[in-house]
XYZ file of C-alpha atoms in Angstrom:
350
model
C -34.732 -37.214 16.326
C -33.040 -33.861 17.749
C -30.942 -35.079 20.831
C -28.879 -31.799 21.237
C -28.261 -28.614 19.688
C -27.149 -25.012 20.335
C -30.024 -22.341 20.010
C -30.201 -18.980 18.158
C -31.419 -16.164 20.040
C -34.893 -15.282 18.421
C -33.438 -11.876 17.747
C -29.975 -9.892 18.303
C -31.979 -6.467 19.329
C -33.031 -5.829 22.680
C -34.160 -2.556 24.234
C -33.851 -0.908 27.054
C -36.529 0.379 29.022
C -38.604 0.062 25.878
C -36.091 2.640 24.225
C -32.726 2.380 23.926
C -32.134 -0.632 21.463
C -29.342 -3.006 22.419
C -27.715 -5.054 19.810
C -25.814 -8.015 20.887
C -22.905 -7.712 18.276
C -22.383 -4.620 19.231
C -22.489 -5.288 22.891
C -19.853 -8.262 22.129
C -17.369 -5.915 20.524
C -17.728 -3.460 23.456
C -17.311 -6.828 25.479
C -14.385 -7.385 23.619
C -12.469 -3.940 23.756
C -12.599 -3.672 27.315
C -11.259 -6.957 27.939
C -8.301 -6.620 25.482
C -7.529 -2.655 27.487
C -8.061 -4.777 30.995
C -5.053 -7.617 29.878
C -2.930 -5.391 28.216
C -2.630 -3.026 30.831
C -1.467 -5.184 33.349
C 0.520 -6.850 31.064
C 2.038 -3.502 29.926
C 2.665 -2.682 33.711
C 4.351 -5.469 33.945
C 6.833 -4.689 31.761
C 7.698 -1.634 32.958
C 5.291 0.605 31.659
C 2.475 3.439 33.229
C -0.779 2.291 34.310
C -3.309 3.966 31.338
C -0.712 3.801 28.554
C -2.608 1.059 27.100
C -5.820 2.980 27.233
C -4.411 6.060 25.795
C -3.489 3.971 23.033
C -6.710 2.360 22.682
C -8.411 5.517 21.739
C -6.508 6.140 19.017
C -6.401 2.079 17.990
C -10.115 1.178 18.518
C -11.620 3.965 16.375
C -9.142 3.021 12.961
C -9.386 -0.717 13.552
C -13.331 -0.305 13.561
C -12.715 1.671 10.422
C -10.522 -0.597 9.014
C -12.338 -3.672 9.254
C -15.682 -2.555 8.037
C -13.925 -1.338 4.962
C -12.250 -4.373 4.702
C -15.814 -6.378 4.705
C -17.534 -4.117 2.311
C -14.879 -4.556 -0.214
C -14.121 -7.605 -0.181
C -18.329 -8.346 -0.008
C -18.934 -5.670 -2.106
C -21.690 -7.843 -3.974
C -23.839 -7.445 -0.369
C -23.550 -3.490 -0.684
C -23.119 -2.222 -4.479
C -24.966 -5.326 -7.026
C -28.321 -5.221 -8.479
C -31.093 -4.857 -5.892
C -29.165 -3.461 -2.558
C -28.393 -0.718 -0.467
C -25.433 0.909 -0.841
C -26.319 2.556 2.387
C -26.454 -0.476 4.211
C -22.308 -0.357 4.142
C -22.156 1.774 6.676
C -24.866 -0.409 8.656
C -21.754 -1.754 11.117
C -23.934 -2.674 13.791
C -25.905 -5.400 11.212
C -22.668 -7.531 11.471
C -19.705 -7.531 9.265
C -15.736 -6.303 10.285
C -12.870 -8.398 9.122
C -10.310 -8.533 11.068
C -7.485 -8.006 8.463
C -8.476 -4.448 7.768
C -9.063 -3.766 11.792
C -5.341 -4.817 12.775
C -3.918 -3.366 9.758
C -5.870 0.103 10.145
C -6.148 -0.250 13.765
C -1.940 -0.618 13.733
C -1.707 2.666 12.398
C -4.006 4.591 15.160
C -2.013 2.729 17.503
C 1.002 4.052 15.523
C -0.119 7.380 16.104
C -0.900 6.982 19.622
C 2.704 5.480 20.580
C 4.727 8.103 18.457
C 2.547 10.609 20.958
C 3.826 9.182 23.957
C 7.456 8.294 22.921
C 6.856 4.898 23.443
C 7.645 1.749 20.494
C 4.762 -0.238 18.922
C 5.978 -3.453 18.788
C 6.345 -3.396 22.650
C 3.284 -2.242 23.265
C 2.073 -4.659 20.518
C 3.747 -7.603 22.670
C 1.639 -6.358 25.516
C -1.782 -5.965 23.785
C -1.523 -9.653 21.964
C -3.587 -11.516 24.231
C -5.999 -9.383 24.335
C -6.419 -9.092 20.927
C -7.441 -12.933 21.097
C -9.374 -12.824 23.745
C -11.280 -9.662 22.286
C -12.291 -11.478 18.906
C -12.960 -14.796 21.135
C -15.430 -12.370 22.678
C -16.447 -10.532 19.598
C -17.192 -13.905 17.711
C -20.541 -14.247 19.947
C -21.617 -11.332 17.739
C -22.550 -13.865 15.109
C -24.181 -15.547 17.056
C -26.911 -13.480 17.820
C -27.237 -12.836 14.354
C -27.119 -16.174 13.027
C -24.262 -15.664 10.600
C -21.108 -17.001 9.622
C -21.873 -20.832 9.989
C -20.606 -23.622 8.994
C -21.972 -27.045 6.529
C -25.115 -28.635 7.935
C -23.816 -31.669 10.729
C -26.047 -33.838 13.261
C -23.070 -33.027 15.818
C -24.357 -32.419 19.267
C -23.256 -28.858 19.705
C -25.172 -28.123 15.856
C -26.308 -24.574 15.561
C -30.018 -24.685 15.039
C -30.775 -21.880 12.462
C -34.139 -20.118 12.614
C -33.962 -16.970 10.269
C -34.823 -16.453 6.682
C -32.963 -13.551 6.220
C -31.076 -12.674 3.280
C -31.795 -16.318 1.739
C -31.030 -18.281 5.262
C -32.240 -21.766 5.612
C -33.331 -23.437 8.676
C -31.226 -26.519 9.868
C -28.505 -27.467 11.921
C -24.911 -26.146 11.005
C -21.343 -26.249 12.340
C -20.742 -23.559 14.957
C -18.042 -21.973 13.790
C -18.545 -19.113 15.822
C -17.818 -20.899 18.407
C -15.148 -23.233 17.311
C -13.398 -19.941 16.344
C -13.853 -18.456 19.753
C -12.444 -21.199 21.419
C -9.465 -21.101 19.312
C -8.874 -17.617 20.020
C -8.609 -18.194 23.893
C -6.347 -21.535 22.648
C -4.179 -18.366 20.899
C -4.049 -16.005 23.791
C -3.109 -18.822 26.157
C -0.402 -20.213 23.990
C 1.163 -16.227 23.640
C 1.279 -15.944 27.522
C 3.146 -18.931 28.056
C 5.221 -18.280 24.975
C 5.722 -14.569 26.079
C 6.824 -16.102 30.019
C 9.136 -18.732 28.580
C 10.909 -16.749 26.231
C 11.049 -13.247 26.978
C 9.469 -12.120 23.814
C 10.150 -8.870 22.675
C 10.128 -6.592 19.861
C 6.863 -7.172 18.208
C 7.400 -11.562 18.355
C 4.635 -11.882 20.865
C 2.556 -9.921 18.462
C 3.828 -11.907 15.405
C 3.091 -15.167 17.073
C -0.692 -14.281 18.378
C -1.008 -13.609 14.428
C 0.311 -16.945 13.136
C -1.583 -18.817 15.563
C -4.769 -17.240 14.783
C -4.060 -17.450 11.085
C -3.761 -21.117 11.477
C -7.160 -21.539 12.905
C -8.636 -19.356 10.661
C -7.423 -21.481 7.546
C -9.409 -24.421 8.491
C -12.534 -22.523 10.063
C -12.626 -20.367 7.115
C -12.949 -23.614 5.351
C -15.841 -24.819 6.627
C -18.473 -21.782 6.307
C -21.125 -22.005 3.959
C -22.153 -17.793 3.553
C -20.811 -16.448 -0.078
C -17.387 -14.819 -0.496
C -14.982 -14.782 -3.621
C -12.607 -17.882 -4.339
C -9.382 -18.171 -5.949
C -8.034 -21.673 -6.917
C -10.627 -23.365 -4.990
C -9.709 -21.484 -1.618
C -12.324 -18.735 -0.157
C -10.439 -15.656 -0.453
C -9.906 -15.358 3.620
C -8.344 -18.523 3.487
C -5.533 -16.858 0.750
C -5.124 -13.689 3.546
C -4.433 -16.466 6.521
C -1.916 -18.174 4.299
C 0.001 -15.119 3.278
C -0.375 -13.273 6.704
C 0.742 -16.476 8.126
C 4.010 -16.496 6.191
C 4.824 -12.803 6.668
C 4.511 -13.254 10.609
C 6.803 -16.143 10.657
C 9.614 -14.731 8.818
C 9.058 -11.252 10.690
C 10.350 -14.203 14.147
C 12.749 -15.587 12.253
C 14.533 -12.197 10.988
C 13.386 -10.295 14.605
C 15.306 -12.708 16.383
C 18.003 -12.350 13.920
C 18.173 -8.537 14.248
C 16.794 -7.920 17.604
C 17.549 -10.800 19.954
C 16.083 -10.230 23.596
C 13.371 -7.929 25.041
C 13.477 -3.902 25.175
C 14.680 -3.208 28.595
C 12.577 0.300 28.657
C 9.331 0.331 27.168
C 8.178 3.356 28.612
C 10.718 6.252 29.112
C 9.870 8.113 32.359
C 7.669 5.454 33.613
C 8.794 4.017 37.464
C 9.847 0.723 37.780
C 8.036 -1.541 40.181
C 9.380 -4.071 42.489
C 7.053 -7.154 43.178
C 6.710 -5.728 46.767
C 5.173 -2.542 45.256
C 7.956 -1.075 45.902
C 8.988 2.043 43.362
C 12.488 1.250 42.549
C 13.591 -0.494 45.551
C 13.659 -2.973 47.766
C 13.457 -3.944 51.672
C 16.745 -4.705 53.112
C 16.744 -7.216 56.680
C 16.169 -4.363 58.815
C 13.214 -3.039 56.695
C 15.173 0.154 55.555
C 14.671 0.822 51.774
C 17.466 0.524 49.147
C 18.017 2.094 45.753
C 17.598 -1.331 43.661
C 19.532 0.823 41.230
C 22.347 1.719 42.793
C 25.254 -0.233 41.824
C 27.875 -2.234 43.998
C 30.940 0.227 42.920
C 28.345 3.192 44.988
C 28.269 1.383 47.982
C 31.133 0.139 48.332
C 33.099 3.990 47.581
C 30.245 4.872 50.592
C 31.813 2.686 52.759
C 34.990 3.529 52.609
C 34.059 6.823 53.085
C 32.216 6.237 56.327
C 35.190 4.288 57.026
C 37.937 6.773 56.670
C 35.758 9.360 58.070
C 35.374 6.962 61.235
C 39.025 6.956 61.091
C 39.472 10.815 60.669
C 37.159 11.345 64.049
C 39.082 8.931 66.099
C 41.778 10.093 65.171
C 41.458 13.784 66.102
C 39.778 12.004 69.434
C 42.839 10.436 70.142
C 45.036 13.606 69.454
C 42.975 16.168 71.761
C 43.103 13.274 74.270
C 46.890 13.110 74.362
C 47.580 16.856 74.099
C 46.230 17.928 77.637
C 48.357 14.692 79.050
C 51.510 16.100 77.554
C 50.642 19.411 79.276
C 50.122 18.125 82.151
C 53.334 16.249 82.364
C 55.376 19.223 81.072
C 53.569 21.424 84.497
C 54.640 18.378 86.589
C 58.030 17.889 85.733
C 58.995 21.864 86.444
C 57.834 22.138 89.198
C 59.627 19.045 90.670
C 63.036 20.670 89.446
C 62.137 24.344 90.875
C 61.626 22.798 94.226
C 65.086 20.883 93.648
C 66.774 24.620 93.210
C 65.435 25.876 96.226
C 66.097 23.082 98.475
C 69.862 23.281 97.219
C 69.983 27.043 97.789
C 68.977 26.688 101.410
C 71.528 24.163 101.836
């Protein structure tokens, strides 16, 4: 007896005003971009950087990492594209489904390359500041599947079962792990964990980017483990499952020797760029009489200013006092002859 399941959509293409066709994976990867853009850019303000940095970037990222992970897909699928019977055409088919997302960070890494040597700025920082995002945009990107009832997992009577409903490309209808959505959630698990990683110890230099990639490799190995669609194995593992392992170790040792090499977080990230206060205030702060002050001005400059206004205090009272006691020594100098000219006459007439 069914007692709970999760539907398929009857179809992933919907149109718009009977025209424009809508596909949902597509629409989840738009979802996806703009979400990753929205969280790194206030992360990267955060750190110092320019509001829009992150979406100057992006332009250059998005387009290579789309690139990347189709190509990725089709060759490591090749069968689906090149065998007996298909379409080669269909490779370039992206919005049917099908980007890994080894070849979109590794492709997508060098646009954002590019984009960052443009603006003078360093990759692994803005790396740190994208990582999150990068989560949450495959958590978002992962619904996708769902509207096109791929990538499942082995048939379970589990409450949250996927119910199947196409034939397509030798489908068969049942219930299946979701693993869609058991992914997904492990993705926001992964952007959480690099958040509070990335608060608690100042990560810097590419590490909260290295640890958003072992964390995600991790879930991967055991998701990847439970789908049922075809792929190429080696030594009883799907071949995914190999890329997690291996990416997994090369993220781990790239912490353990950044930390080595490059302890800390950059201090600029973004040469040029104003620094905020928490107040909003542009390098400053409000002193008790709510006057600004130059957070950047160091103790040795204020104190040399007041000594100055000090000695300069001292300079104007002291000319004060000197052009108050020159007229009195004038004055006594007038006084004092006259008293002895009146002296002479007064013995001359005596």
């Amino acid at each position: 007896m069914e007692i709970a399941y999760i539907p398929s959509p009857s179809r992933g293409v919907y149109e718009l005003f009977g025209v424009i066709p809508l596909r949902g994976y597509a629409f989840c990867i738009i979802i996806g971009v703009f979400v990753a853009v929205w969280l790194g850019n206030k992360r990267w303000i955060a750190r110092g950087g320019r509001p829009g940095t992150v979406a100057d970037i992006a332009v250059w990222a998005v387009p290579f990492g789309l690139v990347g992970g189709r190509l990725y897909h089709v060759i490591t699928d090749y069968q689906l594209y090149f065998s007996e019977g298909q379409d080669w055409v269909d490779a370039f088919k992206i919005w049917e489904g099908g980007l890994g997302i080894w070849g979109a960070i590794a492709l997508g890494g060098v646009g954002a390359w590019i984009g960052c040597r443009r603006r003078g700025i360093p990759l692994p920082a803005w790396a740190d500041a994208l990582a999150p995002g990068i989560a949450l945009a495959q958590a978002c990107g992962r619904w996708g599947n769902w509207f096109n009832q791929e990538l499942y997992g082995r048939e379970t009577d589990l409450p949250w079962a996927l119910h199947i409903t196409s034939v397509t490309d030798g489908r068969e209808p049942g219930y299946y792990h979701p693993t869609f959505l058991y992914e997904s959630l492990w993705c926001i698990g992964v952007a959480a964990l690099v958040i509070w990683a990335d608060r608690r110890f100042k990560l810097g230099h590419g590490r909260a980017f290295a640890l958003y990639v072992a964390a995600y490799c991790v879930g991967r190995f055991w998701i990847e483990y439970m789908r049922v669609d075809e792929a190429h194995h080696f030594l009883g593992l799907r071949l995914n499952g190999w890329t997690s392992i291996v990416v997994f170790v090369f993220a781990v040792l790239y912490i353990v020797l950044s930390v080595r090499r490059r302890p800390g977080r950059e201090e600029v990230v973004e040469p040029g760029a104003p620094d905020e206060d928490t107040d909003g205030n542009a390098d400053g702060d409000i002193d008790e009489d709510g006057a600004a002050v130059a957070l950047d001005k160091k103790p040795e400059d204020k104190k040399s200013g007041d000594e100055k206004a000090e000695k300069s205090g001292d300079k104007k009272s002291g000319d004060k006092k000197s052009e108050d006691k020159k007229p009195v020594s004038r004055k006594s100098g007038d006084k004092k002859s006259e008293d002895e000219k009146s002296e002479a006459e007064s013995a001359k007439k005596s």
